[in-house]
Amino acid sequence: MLQAIDNIHDRQFLAAELASSATLAAELAQPEIKNILLAASGSVATIKIPEIVKALARHGDKIRIRIILTHFAKHFLGGQSKEQPVYSSLLDYPHVEAIYDDADEWGPEPWQRGASILHIELRRWADILVVAPLSANTLAKIVNGMSDNLLTSVIRAWDTDSSIDNKKKVIMVAPAMNSAMWRHPITAKQIRVLQEEWGVRDPEPSEGDTAGVAVANGWFQVIMPIAKTLACGDTGGAMASVDTIAEAIESRLGLE
Amino acid sequence: MLQAIDNIHDRQFLAAELASSATLAAELAQPEIKNILLAASGSVATIKIPEIVKALARHGDKIRIRIILTHFAKHFLGGQSKEQPVYSSLLDYPHVEAIYDDADEWGPEPWQRGASILHIELRRWADILVVAPLSANTLAKIVNGMSDNLLTSVIRAWDTDSSIDNKKKVIMVAPAMNSAMWRHPITAKQIRVLQEEWGVRDPEPSEGDTAGVAVANGWFQVIMPIAKTLACGDTGGAMASVDTIAEAIESRLGLE
Amino acid sequence: MLQAIDNIHDRQFLAAELASSATLAAELAQPEIKNILLAASGSVATIKIPEIVKALARHGDKIRIRIILTHFAKHFLGGQSKEQPVYSSLLDYPHVEAIYDDADEWGPEPWQRGASILHIELRRWADILVVAPLSANTLAKIVNGMSDNLLTSVIRAWDTDSSIDNKKKVIMVAPAMNSAMWRHPITAKQIRVLQEEWGVRDPEPSEGDTAGVAVANGWFQVIMPIAKTLACGDTGGAMASVDTIAEAIESRLGLE
Ligand SMILES: Cc1cc2nc3c(=O)[nH]c(=O)nc-3n(C[C@H](O)[C@H](O)[C@H](O)COP(=O)(O)O)c2cc1C
Ligand SMILES: Cc1cc2nc3c(=O)[nH]c(=O)nc-3n(C[C@H](O)[C@H](O)[C@H](O)COP(=O)(O)O)c2cc1C
Ligand SMILES: Cc1cc2nc3c(=O)[nH]c(=O)nc-3n(C[C@H](O)[C@H](O)[C@H](O)COP(=O)(O)O)c2cc1C
């Protein structure tokens, strides 16, 4: 386990260094590589992360994946069963570059002026951020502007109007929660902020809309939950299927 | 202390198992037993929890109590004085079944598909949730939809429209805070959400109201603080008296 | 380090005791001493705290400073470089009385009825609270009424209408964040709450205003960021200069 963690660190610090020194050159040389920042917050549906990674494997030569896990998401991938492998095993996929948790934001060395800042580096690196699953708690933190861990710091530092990274990049979220949590009136209210205030408009504009403006406006895309019986025995609020999520990513990034 | 904690764990996991296997049968056999989920957040008024438990003791054969303490609430019941006994001693009351803290949500075993989820089990089990005291911080987390600990997860997963547990169940809160905290304009704003947006309407409707609808609408009931000199030396924002709280619980549950 | 921490504790508990026993007498005897509560949240600009302390040193006989650092602010003052000294070294300035972190709120002894409550004591002690830098995360917590650490508890317990401490005391904040964080639409929305709902009005009222009323109304003052290239390489959102902050404090407290 510690060994695995060391490996993670080696790989990601190497990756970060390469990223900062060679980003531009690499981007120009390989315009087709898409960087997917994939994150999970503390929902049972975190156990779908390995399946999402696998579903994207066929684009292995055109994508790179970096993974962020919240403190509670890590509990679901601790190797307790075959469908819940230890998360570090995801590094065996050649298209998975690194896995980050909150400790990586602050270590291994104390930050000095001039050093890179992980949540900013990851934001720059990413062509898309996919949070699947999005927990009720992380939904609340996002809508209220909180950034008390690595994932919500990346989200709080998103380039919402493409003025900094100079490309249109969206945050795609797939909520997953107990039916009662989902039915709680605050859910709809907060999802509405993501969709109506911050949401990417449909790329096919309705008549009268100015397509460019509408598409450029938002940076959030919500993949709505589906009705099925959940781990807790209630029905509803389940995360969209792995296929739906993979297709949404492919469509957004133009992967074929 | 560890010994005591072991006992707590044994009791609660036993209780949880019994609960899930035998809930329906038990409910039908003993329709008179009311399950009270009693919680404290990090206010000095947490030291009133033993008195609330004691005030309800006379209904011992008709109620069961389970207690949730937030991380900071535990600081106030650590055995530092006679009126601040160690919280595990509350298990000596026969009507107190279990005491939970945040660690219980995630342990002792890592969660596997099929295992129960504590905050959902407790929501199902409860006929009422009483948060006394409710701290300013937990008030803010509730109103903003955050659920980063056991207590706020139960609240976020409440069956707000009785569509899941098929019975009307309320969350009763007794705010307790320093006078300045209480007078801060955000307090009134947030209490208003609990009362006006999510609140149980008065069971005696004003003319023109449809009683049933009004009563069915909300799921929050606020027991307002009283003016008295607080631990910090200021006046106002003190938690309602133990008698007031006990009576509100009795009245809501139809205990005599 | 531990030694240093012991000293901090000794100094601050001594200070707290003196404060509570002798506040009134001392205030009457030395009306010119102003108590500045200076805080930093987890922004890189925390490294400016030593400079702010130094800039105020020339008022050494007329001011006392106590410092609060959030958990993440401490990471920036760990002695990793000359401009990032270990924060305890700030105690060498004769006008710096104490440095507090979250642990101090809850220790060293478990709280008993009658004991003082640190965030209330500090609120009472302070003639002004200056949060420089204010991080995006702490901004969000303030606006949403959260108080899950020492700094936000002091802010949540502020005497917003001067009805408790009987003097007009403001909270001055200097936001500092990555340009993308700053440009995120939620920033402007939350800054607006501080300025328009809770803000101190300009002491020079526009015609028709009643100066007294306007000044008395709010308790927040925002020192807006400036545009310059940040530690992360982006531009904008940088904390106002040390001079600007020092002058704002001097002007508010009438220091010359
Ligand atoms: C076994 C278990 C399963 C959970 N499943 C969910 C879930 O599906 N969705 C959700 O929103 N919260 C769920 N929770 C609650 C969250 O884990 C909790 O709110 C946590 O604080 C979320 O933290 P994060 O959003 O920082 O990851 C679950 C908790 C437990 C213990
Ligand atoms: C000695 C002491 C007493 C406190 N009393 C109160 C109180 O009465 N009400 C309150 O809202 N907060 C009070 N606080 C602050 C809360 O404990 C703090 O906001 C904490 O983060 C609340 O966490 P919780 O809401 O998760 O329990 C007190 C803090 C201390 C150290
Ligand atoms: C190296 C580094 C630098 C950071 N700089 C800033 C900053 O300038 N402004 C900001 O709002 N957040 C910044 N953050 C993110 C905050 O530290 C993070 O949101 C943290 O949770 C804030 O906690 P606090 O508000 O309780 O201090 C930085 C993080 C790191 C790792």
mmCIF file of C-alpha atoms and ligand atoms in Angstrom, chain A residues 41-45 70 72-73 76 134-138 141 149 176-178 181, chain B residues 105-106 111 116-117 119 147-149 153, ligand 1:
data_model
loop_
_atom_site.group_PDB
_atom_site.id
_atom_site.type_symbol
_atom_site.label_atom_id
_atom_site.label_comp_id
_atom_site.label_asym_id
_atom_site.label_seq_id
_atom_site.Cartn_x
_atom_site.Cartn_y
_atom_site.Cartn_z
ATOM 1 C CA SER A 41 -16.854 12.171 -4.378
ATOM 2 C CA GLY A 42 -18.177 10.050 -1.501
ATOM 3 C CA SER A 43 -21.078 8.174 -3.062
ATOM 4 C CA VAL A 44 -21.369 4.387 -3.347
ATOM 5 C CA ALA A 45 -21.278 4.944 -7.101
ATOM 6 C CA THR A 70 -12.168 12.949 -2.176
ATOM 7 C CA PHE A 72 -14.640 9.751 1.459
ATOM 8 C CA ALA A 73 -14.535 8.481 -2.120
ATOM 9 C CA PHE A 76 -15.191 2.828 -1.590
ATOM 10 C CA LEU A 134 -21.138 13.795 -7.563
ATOM 11 C CA SER A 135 -22.301 13.471 -3.945
ATOM 12 C CA ALA A 136 -24.966 15.661 -2.355
ATOM 13 C CA ASN A 137 -22.306 17.173 -0.141
ATOM 14 C CA THR A 138 -19.933 18.096 -2.953
ATOM 15 C CA LYS A 141 -20.036 22.856 -1.644
ATOM 16 C CA ASN A 149 -10.300 20.019 -0.671
ATOM 17 C CA ALA A 176 -25.589 9.933 -7.351
ATOM 18 C CA MET A 177 -27.446 9.763 -4.110
ATOM 19 C CA ASN A 178 -30.061 8.065 -2.001
ATOM 20 C CA MET A 181 -31.444 12.913 -0.665
ATOM 21 C CA GLU B 105 -20.728 5.969 9.581
ATOM 22 C CA TRP B 106 -17.572 4.558 8.012
ATOM 23 C CA TRP B 111 -18.381 -0.525 3.100
ATOM 24 C CA SER B 116 -26.272 -1.107 5.297
ATOM 25 C CA ILE B 117 -25.596 2.646 5.307
ATOM 26 C CA HIS B 119 -27.348 7.503 8.038
ATOM 27 C CA SER B 147 -23.775 16.640 4.656
ATOM 28 C CA ASP B 148 -20.188 16.160 5.716
ATOM 29 C CA ASN B 149 -20.831 14.218 8.919
ATOM 30 C CA SER B 153 -26.171 13.190 6.346
HETATM 31 C C1 LIG D 1 -21.742 3.744 2.884
HETATM 32 C C2 LIG D 1 -22.049 5.166 2.486
HETATM 33 C C3 LIG D 1 -22.599 5.450 1.250
HETATM 34 C C4 LIG D 1 -22.893 6.761 0.850
HETATM 35 N N1 LIG D 1 -23.434 6.989 -0.370
HETATM 36 C C5 LIG D 1 -23.719 8.272 -0.744
HETATM 37 C C6 LIG D 1 -24.275 8.544 -2.026
HETATM 38 O O1 LIG D 1 -24.520 7.646 -2.823
HETATM 39 N N2 LIG D 1 -24.493 9.837 -2.366
HETATM 40 C C7 LIG D 1 -24.229 10.871 -1.540
HETATM 41 O O2 LIG D 1 -24.477 12.010 -1.895
HETATM 42 N N3 LIG D 1 -23.717 10.649 -0.303
HETATM 43 C C8 LIG D 1 -23.457 9.372 0.100
HETATM 44 N N4 LIG D 1 -22.919 9.136 1.341
HETATM 45 C C9 LIG D 1 -22.644 10.278 2.224
HETATM 46 C C10 LIG D 1 -21.344 10.962 1.846
HETATM 47 O O3 LIG D 1 -20.295 10.035 1.804
HETATM 48 C C11 LIG D 1 -21.000 12.067 2.838
HETATM 49 O O4 LIG D 1 -21.953 13.104 2.692
HETATM 50 C C12 LIG D 1 -19.596 12.596 2.658
HETATM 51 O O5 LIG D 1 -19.358 13.575 3.626
HETATM 52 C C13 LIG D 1 -19.371 13.143 1.256
HETATM 53 O O6 LIG D 1 -18.111 13.757 1.197
HETATM 54 P P1 LIG D 1 -17.528 14.294 -0.188
HETATM 55 O O7 LIG D 1 -18.651 14.954 -0.907
HETATM 56 O O8 LIG D 1 -16.467 15.261 0.249
HETATM 57 O O9 LIG D 1 -16.936 13.140 -0.895
HETATM 58 C C14 LIG D 1 -22.624 7.820 1.737
HETATM 59 C C15 LIG D 1 -22.062 7.539 2.980
HETATM 60 C C16 LIG D 1 -21.785 6.240 3.373
HETATM 61 C C17 LIG D 1 -21.184 5.989 4.729
#
